[in-house]
Amino acid sequence: MMLDPTTARLTAQDAETAAQTLRRGGLVAFPTETVYGLGADAANADAVARLYAAKGRPSFNPLIAHVADLAAARKIARFDDVSLRLADAFWPGPLTLVLPKAADCPVCELATAGLDSVALRVPAHPVAQSLLRAFGGPVVAPSANRSGHVSPTTAAHVAADLDGRIDAIVDGGPVMVGVESTIVGCLGSPVLLRPGGVPRDAIEHMLGRALIAPTAVADAGNAPVAPGMLASHYAPHARVRLGATHVEAGEALLAFGSALPPGAEAAIAVRNLSPRGDLAEAATHLFGALRELDAVGAGAIAVMPIPPQGLGEAINDRLRRAAAPRA
């Protein structure tokens, strides 16, 4: 798919074709003003699992959901006066806001990493705008490259990394900014979580005050709102016991595969991430299953061993964070 040079936008036909690919659970790379993003339907956990796998060495960090405008964003997250001022000042543009989820937030838990917050951005690139308006819903879009590689700023970069692993690339030419978006957490006093396309001083000038450093949030023991802030990521109330080869009295079981361990029949509750042992299926069910088991009142959640390859690496990383000691 190519940009129409006479309009600087996708043709209506190409925009709808790309949107239909997303609706079918496909992966579509497209330009934003920062870098090329790898897009998936934010409400489709299966598509998000495919996205993690396509990037390689995936990690279940929160993904940024892209929407066409502030009206669409307000259907997904709760805004206060500060976040509305930021959105009015810098959207569309390279600013991501981390906000409390709305009660009926459509973004799947796999994309939000099981958090009660969601990262949102309104991109300024006309191609991204055309695609988002044709799709009509939120699209998660981390950088369209293999994990560990340089972020892509042209369609050729995307093809070099992901050809054969995704469904479509929308070629909109070189991007305008070339660095990722600035991320500001708005779950209280505004926090600079990642520097990027909007300079810190521009944000602070608009707000009339300094942004809090993310280390201050971590030191204060607040819940994490962005990748890498705390070792204990989503922490269930119940203790999480990893590598379980049997189920102890009073435990719930998070299972994987068809062969359940001794004691499973007496478990307080059982949720199987994938009875057929499929890691992509397990990824889509992970956060929901943890929440369901945490709600049954078990003293601990026994987690069966999960293979570490492919998406299993991310699943195990996520479970280690859930099992990390909490103060």
mmCIF file of C-alpha atoms in Angstrom:
data_model
loop_
_atom_site.group_PDB
_atom_site.id
_atom_site.type_symbol
_atom_site.label_atom_id
_atom_site.label_comp_id
_atom_site.label_asym_id
_atom_site.label_seq_id
_atom_site.Cartn_x
_atom_site.Cartn_y
_atom_site.Cartn_z
ATOM 1 C CA MET A 1 0.000 0.000 0.000
ATOM 2 C CA MET A 2 1.379 3.407 -0.979
ATOM 3 C CA LEU A 3 0.713 6.983 0.084
ATOM 4 C CA ASP A 4 -1.207 9.078 -2.446
ATOM 5 C CA PRO A 5 1.288 11.933 -3.109
ATOM 6 C CA THR A 6 -1.451 14.306 -4.247
ATOM 7 C CA THR A 7 -3.312 14.209 -0.925
ATOM 8 C CA ALA A 8 -0.598 13.157 1.576
ATOM 9 C CA ARG A 9 -3.126 10.604 2.804
ATOM 10 C CA LEU A 10 -4.076 7.035 2.101
ATOM 11 C CA THR A 11 -6.669 6.607 -0.578
ATOM 12 C CA ALA A 12 -10.031 5.690 0.902
ATOM 13 C CA GLN A 13 -9.768 2.247 -0.682
ATOM 14 C CA ASP A 14 -6.311 1.532 0.763
ATOM 15 C CA ALA A 15 -7.322 2.836 4.187
ATOM 16 C CA GLU A 16 -10.333 0.527 4.220
ATOM 17 C CA THR A 17 -8.229 -2.430 3.033
ATOM 18 C CA ALA A 18 -5.776 -1.869 5.881
ATOM 19 C CA ALA A 19 -8.644 -1.445 8.352
ATOM 20 C CA GLN A 20 -10.211 -4.712 7.213
ATOM 21 C CA THR A 21 -6.874 -6.468 7.777
ATOM 22 C CA LEU A 22 -6.850 -5.160 11.351
ATOM 23 C CA ARG A 23 -10.467 -6.259 11.887
ATOM 24 C CA ARG A 24 -9.506 -9.791 10.820
ATOM 25 C CA GLY A 25 -6.791 -9.859 13.484
ATOM 26 C CA GLY A 26 -3.966 -9.026 11.080
ATOM 27 C CA LEU A 27 -0.864 -6.941 11.674
ATOM 28 C CA VAL A 28 -0.359 -3.735 9.670
ATOM 29 C CA ALA A 29 2.752 -1.553 9.836
ATOM 30 C CA PHE A 30 2.110 2.144 9.220
ATOM 31 C CA PRO A 31 3.922 5.459 9.671
ATOM 32 C CA THR A 32 3.364 7.836 12.529
ATOM 33 C CA GLU A 33 5.247 11.106 12.880
ATOM 34 C CA THR A 34 7.648 9.409 15.337
ATOM 35 C CA VAL A 35 8.508 5.985 13.880
ATOM 36 C CA TYR A 36 6.692 3.267 11.949
ATOM 37 C CA GLY A 37 4.338 1.362 14.233
ATOM 38 C CA LEU A 38 3.219 -2.248 14.058
ATOM 39 C CA GLY A 39 -0.540 -2.058 14.387
ATOM 40 C CA ALA A 40 -3.033 -4.547 15.800
ATOM 41 C CA ASP A 41 -6.634 -4.259 16.964
ATOM 42 C CA ALA A 42 -6.235 -3.171 20.600
ATOM 43 C CA ALA A 43 -9.400 -5.024 21.589
ATOM 44 C CA ASN A 44 -8.289 -8.359 20.083
ATOM 45 C CA ALA A 45 -6.034 -10.298 22.477
ATOM 46 C CA ASP A 46 -5.207 -12.892 19.808
ATOM 47 C CA ALA A 47 -3.970 -10.158 17.472
ATOM 48 C CA VAL A 48 -1.930 -8.565 20.256
ATOM 49 C CA ALA A 49 -0.330 -11.943 21.020
ATOM 50 C CA ARG A 50 0.591 -12.235 17.326
ATOM 51 C CA LEU A 51 2.146 -8.780 17.515
ATOM 52 C CA TYR A 52 4.350 -9.745 20.453
ATOM 53 C CA ALA A 53 5.446 -12.881 18.604
ATOM 54 C CA ALA A 54 6.177 -11.011 15.355
ATOM 55 C CA LYS A 55 8.521 -8.612 17.139
ATOM 56 C CA GLY A 56 10.462 -11.511 18.705
ATOM 57 C CA ARG A 57 11.712 -11.813 22.310
ATOM 58 C CA PRO A 58 8.410 -10.285 23.397
ATOM 59 C CA SER A 59 7.775 -8.695 26.771
ATOM 60 C CA PHE A 60 4.344 -8.014 28.161
ATOM 61 C CA ASN A 61 4.934 -4.354 28.764
ATOM 62 C CA PRO A 62 2.033 -1.948 28.317
ATOM 63 C CA LEU A 63 1.443 -1.018 24.682
ATOM 64 C CA ILE A 64 0.363 2.402 23.437
ATOM 65 C CA ALA A 65 -3.141 2.505 21.970
ATOM 66 C CA HIS A 66 -3.477 4.960 19.080
ATOM 67 C CA VAL A 67 -6.770 6.721 18.378
ATOM 68 C CA ALA A 68 -7.889 9.355 15.880
ATOM 69 C CA ASP A 69 -8.856 12.144 18.282
ATOM 70 C CA LEU A 70 -9.591 13.170 21.863
ATOM 71 C CA ALA A 71 -13.248 12.146 21.577
ATOM 72 C CA ALA A 72 -12.155 8.572 20.821
ATOM 73 C CA ALA A 73 -9.623 8.677 23.670
ATOM 74 C CA ARG A 74 -12.295 9.688 26.186
ATOM 75 C CA LYS A 75 -14.178 6.459 25.457
ATOM 76 C CA ILE A 76 -11.112 4.505 26.595
ATOM 77 C CA ALA A 77 -9.685 6.449 29.561
ATOM 78 C CA ARG A 78 -10.647 8.903 32.284
ATOM 79 C CA PHE A 79 -9.239 12.417 31.910
ATOM 80 C CA ASP A 80 -8.805 15.085 34.574
ATOM 81 C CA ASP A 81 -8.079 18.795 34.116
ATOM 82 C CA VAL A 82 -4.315 18.264 33.759
ATOM 83 C CA SER A 83 -4.527 15.455 31.210
ATOM 84 C CA LEU A 84 -7.129 17.392 29.210
ATOM 85 C CA ARG A 85 -4.785 20.390 29.104
ATOM 86 C CA LEU A 86 -1.965 18.159 27.866
ATOM 87 C CA ALA A 87 -4.178 16.583 25.215
ATOM 88 C CA ASP A 88 -5.439 19.965 24.033
ATOM 89 C CA ALA A 89 -1.903 21.327 23.819
ATOM 90 C CA PHE A 90 -0.036 18.433 22.216
ATOM 91 C CA TRP A 91 -2.538 16.200 20.388
ATOM 92 C CA PRO A 92 -2.319 15.247 17.611
ATOM 93 C CA GLY A 93 1.397 14.800 18.186
ATOM 94 C CA PRO A 94 4.200 12.738 19.724
ATOM 95 C CA LEU A 95 2.869 12.694 23.305
ATOM 96 C CA THR A 96 1.543 9.568 25.032
ATOM 97 C CA LEU A 97 -0.588 9.917 28.161
ATOM 98 C CA VAL A 98 -0.937 7.105 30.706
ATOM 99 C CA LEU A 99 -4.421 7.416 32.191
ATOM 100 C CA PRO A 100 -6.896 5.465 34.340
ATOM 101 C CA LYS A 101 -8.982 3.079 32.264
ATOM 102 C CA ALA A 102 -12.610 3.942 31.637
ATOM 103 C CA ALA A 103 -15.110 1.505 33.121
ATOM 104 C CA ASP A 104 -15.802 -0.030 29.698
ATOM 105 C CA CYS A 105 -12.280 0.340 28.275
ATOM 106 C CA PRO A 106 -12.131 -1.788 25.093
ATOM 107 C CA VAL A 107 -8.338 -2.252 25.123
ATOM 108 C CA CYS A 108 -7.575 -5.876 26.031
ATOM 109 C CA GLU A 109 -5.692 -6.747 29.215
ATOM 110 C CA LEU A 110 -2.820 -8.252 27.240
ATOM 111 C CA ALA A 111 -2.194 -4.812 25.713
ATOM 112 C CA THR A 112 -2.366 -3.017 29.084
ATOM 113 C CA ALA A 113 -0.235 -5.678 30.835
ATOM 114 C CA GLY A 114 -2.994 -6.272 33.359
ATOM 115 C CA LEU A 115 -2.787 -2.723 34.725
ATOM 116 C CA ASP A 116 -5.718 -0.455 35.571
ATOM 117 C CA SER A 117 -4.193 2.228 33.348
ATOM 118 C CA VAL A 118 -3.925 2.601 29.584
ATOM 119 C CA ALA A 119 -1.385 4.466 27.412
ATOM 120 C CA LEU A 120 -3.006 6.611 24.701
ATOM 121 C CA ARG A 121 -1.791 8.748 21.824
ATOM 122 C CA VAL A 122 -3.332 10.686 18.931
ATOM 123 C CA PRO A 123 -0.731 10.609 16.134
ATOM 124 C CA ALA A 124 -0.350 13.590 13.810
ATOM 125 C CA HIS A 125 0.764 11.714 10.673
ATOM 126 C CA PRO A 126 -1.943 11.926 7.971
ATOM 127 C CA VAL A 127 -1.508 8.263 7.022
ATOM 128 C CA ALA A 128 -1.985 7.144 10.617
ATOM 129 C CA GLN A 129 -5.007 9.421 10.890
ATOM 130 C CA SER A 130 -6.568 7.975 7.724
ATOM 131 C CA LEU A 131 -6.067 4.410 8.926
ATOM 132 C CA LEU A 132 -7.401 5.079 12.430
ATOM 133 C CA ARG A 133 -10.510 6.814 11.130
ATOM 134 C CA ALA A 134 -11.193 3.968 8.696
ATOM 135 C CA PHE A 135 -10.716 1.386 11.455
ATOM 136 C CA GLY A 136 -12.860 3.224 13.980
ATOM 137 C CA GLY A 137 -11.246 1.878 17.156
ATOM 138 C CA PRO A 138 -7.996 1.856 19.132
ATOM 139 C CA VAL A 139 -4.906 0.350 17.472
ATOM 140 C CA VAL A 140 -1.872 -0.673 19.530
ATOM 141 C CA ALA A 141 1.317 0.080 17.624
ATOM 142 C CA PRO A 142 4.765 -0.420 19.137
ATOM 143 C CA SER A 143 7.710 0.234 16.828
ATOM 144 C CA ALA A 144 7.587 -1.989 13.734
ATOM 145 C CA ASN A 145 10.916 -3.744 14.210
ATOM 146 C CA ARG A 146 12.327 -6.918 15.697
ATOM 147 C CA SER A 147 13.114 -6.549 19.375
ATOM 148 C CA GLY A 148 16.559 -5.055 19.941
ATOM 149 C CA HIS A 149 16.835 -3.587 16.449
ATOM 150 C CA VAL A 150 16.895 0.115 15.581
ATOM 151 C CA SER A 151 13.429 1.661 15.385
ATOM 152 C CA PRO A 152 12.193 1.951 11.767
ATOM 153 C CA THR A 153 11.740 5.326 10.098
ATOM 154 C CA THR A 154 10.945 4.059 6.571
ATOM 155 C CA ALA A 155 8.848 1.254 5.120
ATOM 156 C CA ALA A 156 12.060 -0.381 3.886
ATOM 157 C CA HIS A 157 13.284 -0.644 7.485
ATOM 158 C CA VAL A 158 10.048 -2.409 8.413
ATOM 159 C CA ALA A 159 10.321 -4.839 5.518
ATOM 160 C CA ALA A 160 13.936 -5.669 6.384
ATOM 161 C CA ASP A 161 12.896 -6.661 9.909
ATOM 162 C CA LEU A 162 9.378 -8.052 9.545
ATOM 163 C CA ASP A 163 8.812 -9.204 5.953
ATOM 164 C CA GLY A 164 6.870 -12.471 6.073
ATOM 165 C CA ARG A 165 5.933 -11.981 9.745
ATOM 166 C CA ILE A 166 3.154 -9.400 9.281
ATOM 167 C CA ASP A 167 0.232 -8.919 6.910
ATOM 168 C CA ALA A 168 0.767 -5.478 5.370
ATOM 169 C CA ILE A 169 3.018 -2.426 5.296
ATOM 170 C CA VAL A 170 1.578 1.003 4.528
ATOM 171 C CA ASP A 171 4.382 2.988 2.874
ATOM 172 C CA GLY A 172 4.044 6.649 3.773
ATOM 173 C CA GLY A 173 7.644 7.650 3.143
ATOM 174 C CA PRO A 174 10.165 8.695 5.805
ATOM 175 C CA VAL A 175 8.713 9.761 9.173
ATOM 176 C CA MET A 176 8.961 13.334 10.416
ATOM 177 C CA VAL A 177 10.196 13.039 14.018
ATOM 178 C CA GLY A 178 12.194 9.822 14.116
ATOM 179 C CA VAL A 179 12.189 9.305 17.899
ATOM 180 C CA GLU A 180 9.459 7.731 19.953
ATOM 181 C CA SER A 181 6.758 9.709 21.706
ATOM 182 C CA THR A 182 7.197 11.335 25.083
ATOM 183 C CA ILE A 183 5.262 9.427 27.763
ATOM 184 C CA VAL A 184 3.673 11.280 30.679
ATOM 185 C CA GLY A 185 1.874 9.431 33.455
ATOM 186 C CA CYS A 186 -1.338 11.127 34.595
ATOM 187 C CA LEU A 187 -2.412 8.962 37.513
ATOM 188 C CA GLY A 188 -1.865 11.769 40.023
ATOM 189 C CA SER A 189 0.790 14.444 39.646
ATOM 190 C CA PRO A 190 2.161 14.244 36.077
ATOM 191 C CA VAL A 191 5.275 12.068 35.734
ATOM 192 C CA LEU A 192 7.771 12.005 32.869
ATOM 193 C CA LEU A 193 8.035 8.276 32.116
ATOM 194 C CA ARG A 194 9.969 8.529 28.851
ATOM 195 C CA PRO A 195 11.506 11.509 27.031
ATOM 196 C CA GLY A 196 10.654 11.701 23.347
ATOM 197 C CA GLY A 197 9.208 13.816 20.571
ATOM 198 C CA VAL A 198 7.725 16.524 22.841
ATOM 199 C CA PRO A 199 10.481 18.171 24.917
ATOM 200 C CA ARG A 200 10.156 18.157 28.689
ATOM 201 C CA ASP A 201 10.472 21.936 28.890
ATOM 202 C CA ALA A 202 7.544 22.436 26.503
ATOM 203 C CA ILE A 203 5.324 20.284 28.735
ATOM 204 C CA GLU A 204 6.543 21.940 31.933
ATOM 205 C CA HIS A 205 6.053 25.409 30.431
ATOM 206 C CA MET A 206 2.475 24.555 29.504
ATOM 207 C CA LEU A 207 1.726 23.064 32.944
ATOM 208 C CA GLY A 208 3.564 25.754 34.861
ATOM 209 C CA ARG A 209 5.366 23.190 37.012
ATOM 210 C CA ALA A 210 8.044 20.515 36.869
ATOM 211 C CA LEU A 211 7.289 16.936 35.929
ATOM 212 C CA ILE A 212 8.009 14.301 38.577
ATOM 213 C CA ALA A 213 10.831 11.854 37.796
ATOM 214 C CA PRO A 214 9.781 8.174 37.476
ATOM 215 C CA THR A 215 12.278 7.145 40.158
ATOM 216 C CA ALA A 216 10.266 9.167 42.656
ATOM 217 C CA VAL A 217 7.172 7.137 41.779
ATOM 218 C CA ALA A 218 9.040 3.851 42.223
ATOM 219 C CA ASP A 219 10.600 5.005 45.508
ATOM 220 C CA ALA A 220 7.164 5.955 46.796
ATOM 221 C CA GLY A 221 5.937 2.404 46.169
ATOM 222 C CA ASN A 222 3.225 3.370 43.705
ATOM 223 C CA ALA A 223 1.915 0.875 41.165
ATOM 224 C CA PRO A 224 3.924 0.704 37.918
ATOM 225 C CA VAL A 225 2.470 2.499 34.933
ATOM 226 C CA ALA A 226 5.156 1.924 32.294
ATOM 227 C CA PRO A 227 7.723 -0.746 31.373
ATOM 228 C CA GLY A 228 10.611 -1.405 33.726
ATOM 229 C CA MET A 229 9.520 0.713 36.692
ATOM 230 C CA LEU A 230 9.165 -2.052 39.293
ATOM 231 C CA ALA A 231 10.170 -5.712 39.532
ATOM 232 C CA SER A 232 6.721 -6.604 40.876
ATOM 233 C CA HIS A 233 4.453 -5.670 37.985
ATOM 234 C CA TYR A 234 0.830 -6.797 38.397
ATOM 235 C CA ALA A 235 0.817 -8.327 41.882
ATOM 236 C CA PRO A 236 -2.137 -10.559 42.794
ATOM 237 C CA HIS A 237 -3.227 -10.556 46.412
ATOM 238 C CA ALA A 238 -2.563 -14.296 46.537
ATOM 239 C CA ARG A 239 1.005 -15.579 46.671
ATOM 240 C CA VAL A 240 2.166 -16.915 43.303
ATOM 241 C CA ARG A 241 4.148 -20.185 43.360
ATOM 242 C CA LEU A 242 5.991 -20.865 40.108
ATOM 243 C CA GLY A 243 7.099 -24.162 38.583
ATOM 244 C CA ALA A 244 4.474 -26.113 40.504
ATOM 245 C CA THR A 245 4.529 -29.878 39.906
ATOM 246 C CA HIS A 246 1.788 -30.500 42.483
ATOM 247 C CA VAL A 247 -1.049 -28.510 44.066
ATOM 248 C CA GLU A 248 -1.005 -27.942 47.800
ATOM 249 C CA ALA A 249 -4.050 -27.607 50.053
ATOM 250 C CA GLY A 250 -5.756 -24.227 49.747
ATOM 251 C CA GLU A 251 -4.159 -23.368 46.412
ATOM 252 C CA ALA A 252 -5.684 -22.446 43.074
ATOM 253 C CA LEU A 253 -4.039 -23.772 39.909
ATOM 254 C CA LEU A 254 -2.916 -21.904 36.828
ATOM 255 C CA ALA A 255 -2.457 -24.765 34.382
ATOM 256 C CA PHE A 256 -0.856 -25.227 30.979
ATOM 257 C CA GLY A 257 -1.337 -28.279 28.775
ATOM 258 C CA SER A 258 -3.513 -31.345 29.038
ATOM 259 C CA ALA A 259 -1.748 -33.201 31.890
ATOM 260 C CA LEU A 260 -2.602 -31.632 35.247
ATOM 261 C CA PRO A 261 -0.364 -32.187 38.285
ATOM 262 C CA PRO A 262 -1.224 -34.236 41.398
ATOM 263 C CA GLY A 263 -3.654 -32.399 43.661
ATOM 264 C CA ALA A 264 -5.343 -30.531 40.814
ATOM 265 C CA GLU A 265 -8.638 -32.238 41.565
ATOM 266 C CA ALA A 266 -8.662 -30.618 45.025
ATOM 267 C CA ALA A 267 -7.616 -27.140 43.885
ATOM 268 C CA ILE A 268 -9.882 -24.296 44.947
ATOM 269 C CA ALA A 269 -10.122 -23.277 41.292
ATOM 270 C CA VAL A 270 -8.382 -24.165 38.027
ATOM 271 C CA ARG A 271 -7.783 -22.009 34.978
ATOM 272 C CA ASN A 272 -5.937 -23.572 32.044
ATOM 273 C CA LEU A 273 -4.086 -21.087 29.861
ATOM 274 C CA SER A 274 -4.094 -23.551 26.965
ATOM 275 C CA PRO A 275 -5.196 -27.192 27.316
ATOM 276 C CA ARG A 276 -3.514 -27.936 23.973
ATOM 277 C CA GLY A 277 -0.224 -26.335 25.056
ATOM 278 C CA ASP A 278 -0.341 -23.398 22.628
ATOM 279 C CA LEU A 279 1.764 -20.471 23.834
ATOM 280 C CA ALA A 280 -0.076 -17.838 21.796
ATOM 281 C CA GLU A 281 -3.380 -18.985 23.291
ATOM 282 C CA ALA A 282 -1.778 -18.958 26.742
ATOM 283 C CA ALA A 283 -0.648 -15.362 26.247
ATOM 284 C CA THR A 284 -4.159 -14.179 25.411
ATOM 285 C CA HIS A 285 -5.571 -15.777 28.579
ATOM 286 C CA LEU A 286 -2.788 -14.924 31.037
ATOM 287 C CA PHE A 287 -3.963 -11.682 32.640
ATOM 288 C CA GLY A 288 -7.620 -12.632 32.784
ATOM 289 C CA ALA A 289 -6.817 -16.016 34.338
ATOM 290 C CA LEU A 290 -4.628 -14.429 37.013
ATOM 291 C CA ARG A 291 -7.375 -12.001 37.929
ATOM 292 C CA GLU A 292 -10.002 -14.754 38.064
ATOM 293 C CA LEU A 293 -7.873 -16.964 40.305
ATOM 294 C CA ASP A 294 -6.977 -14.028 42.519
ATOM 295 C CA ALA A 295 -10.687 -13.440 43.114
ATOM 296 C CA VAL A 296 -11.494 -16.925 44.472
ATOM 297 C CA GLY A 297 -9.829 -16.354 47.833
ATOM 298 C CA ALA A 298 -7.025 -18.908 47.569
ATOM 299 C CA GLY A 299 -3.975 -18.416 49.756
ATOM 300 C CA ALA A 300 -1.705 -19.092 46.793
ATOM 301 C CA ILE A 301 -1.795 -19.667 43.044
ATOM 302 C CA ALA A 302 0.252 -22.656 41.897
ATOM 303 C CA VAL A 303 1.574 -22.112 38.355
ATOM 304 C CA MET A 304 2.570 -25.098 36.239
ATOM 305 C CA PRO A 305 5.872 -24.900 34.305
ATOM 306 C CA ILE A 306 5.543 -23.131 30.942
ATOM 307 C CA PRO A 307 8.108 -23.629 28.133
ATOM 308 C CA PRO A 308 10.449 -20.618 27.864
ATOM 309 C CA GLN A 309 10.712 -20.396 24.073
ATOM 310 C CA GLY A 310 8.828 -17.916 21.883
ATOM 311 C CA LEU A 311 5.940 -16.257 23.713
ATOM 312 C CA GLY A 312 6.774 -18.484 26.670
ATOM 313 C CA GLU A 313 9.669 -16.160 27.466
ATOM 314 C CA ALA A 314 7.297 -13.243 27.931
ATOM 315 C CA ILE A 315 4.747 -15.349 29.817
ATOM 316 C CA ASN A 316 7.418 -16.509 32.255
ATOM 317 C CA ASP A 317 8.760 -12.974 32.648
ATOM 318 C CA ARG A 318 5.249 -11.750 33.446
ATOM 319 C CA LEU A 319 4.714 -14.550 35.970
ATOM 320 C CA ARG A 320 8.054 -13.852 37.665
ATOM 321 C CA ARG A 321 6.954 -10.244 38.121
ATOM 322 C CA ALA A 322 3.627 -11.406 39.571
ATOM 323 C CA ALA A 323 5.527 -13.666 42.003
ATOM 324 C CA ALA A 324 8.105 -11.036 43.019
ATOM 325 C CA PRO A 325 8.218 -10.189 46.747
ATOM 326 C CA ARG A 326 6.148 -7.172 47.709
ATOM 327 C CA ALA A 327 6.922 -4.867 50.584
#
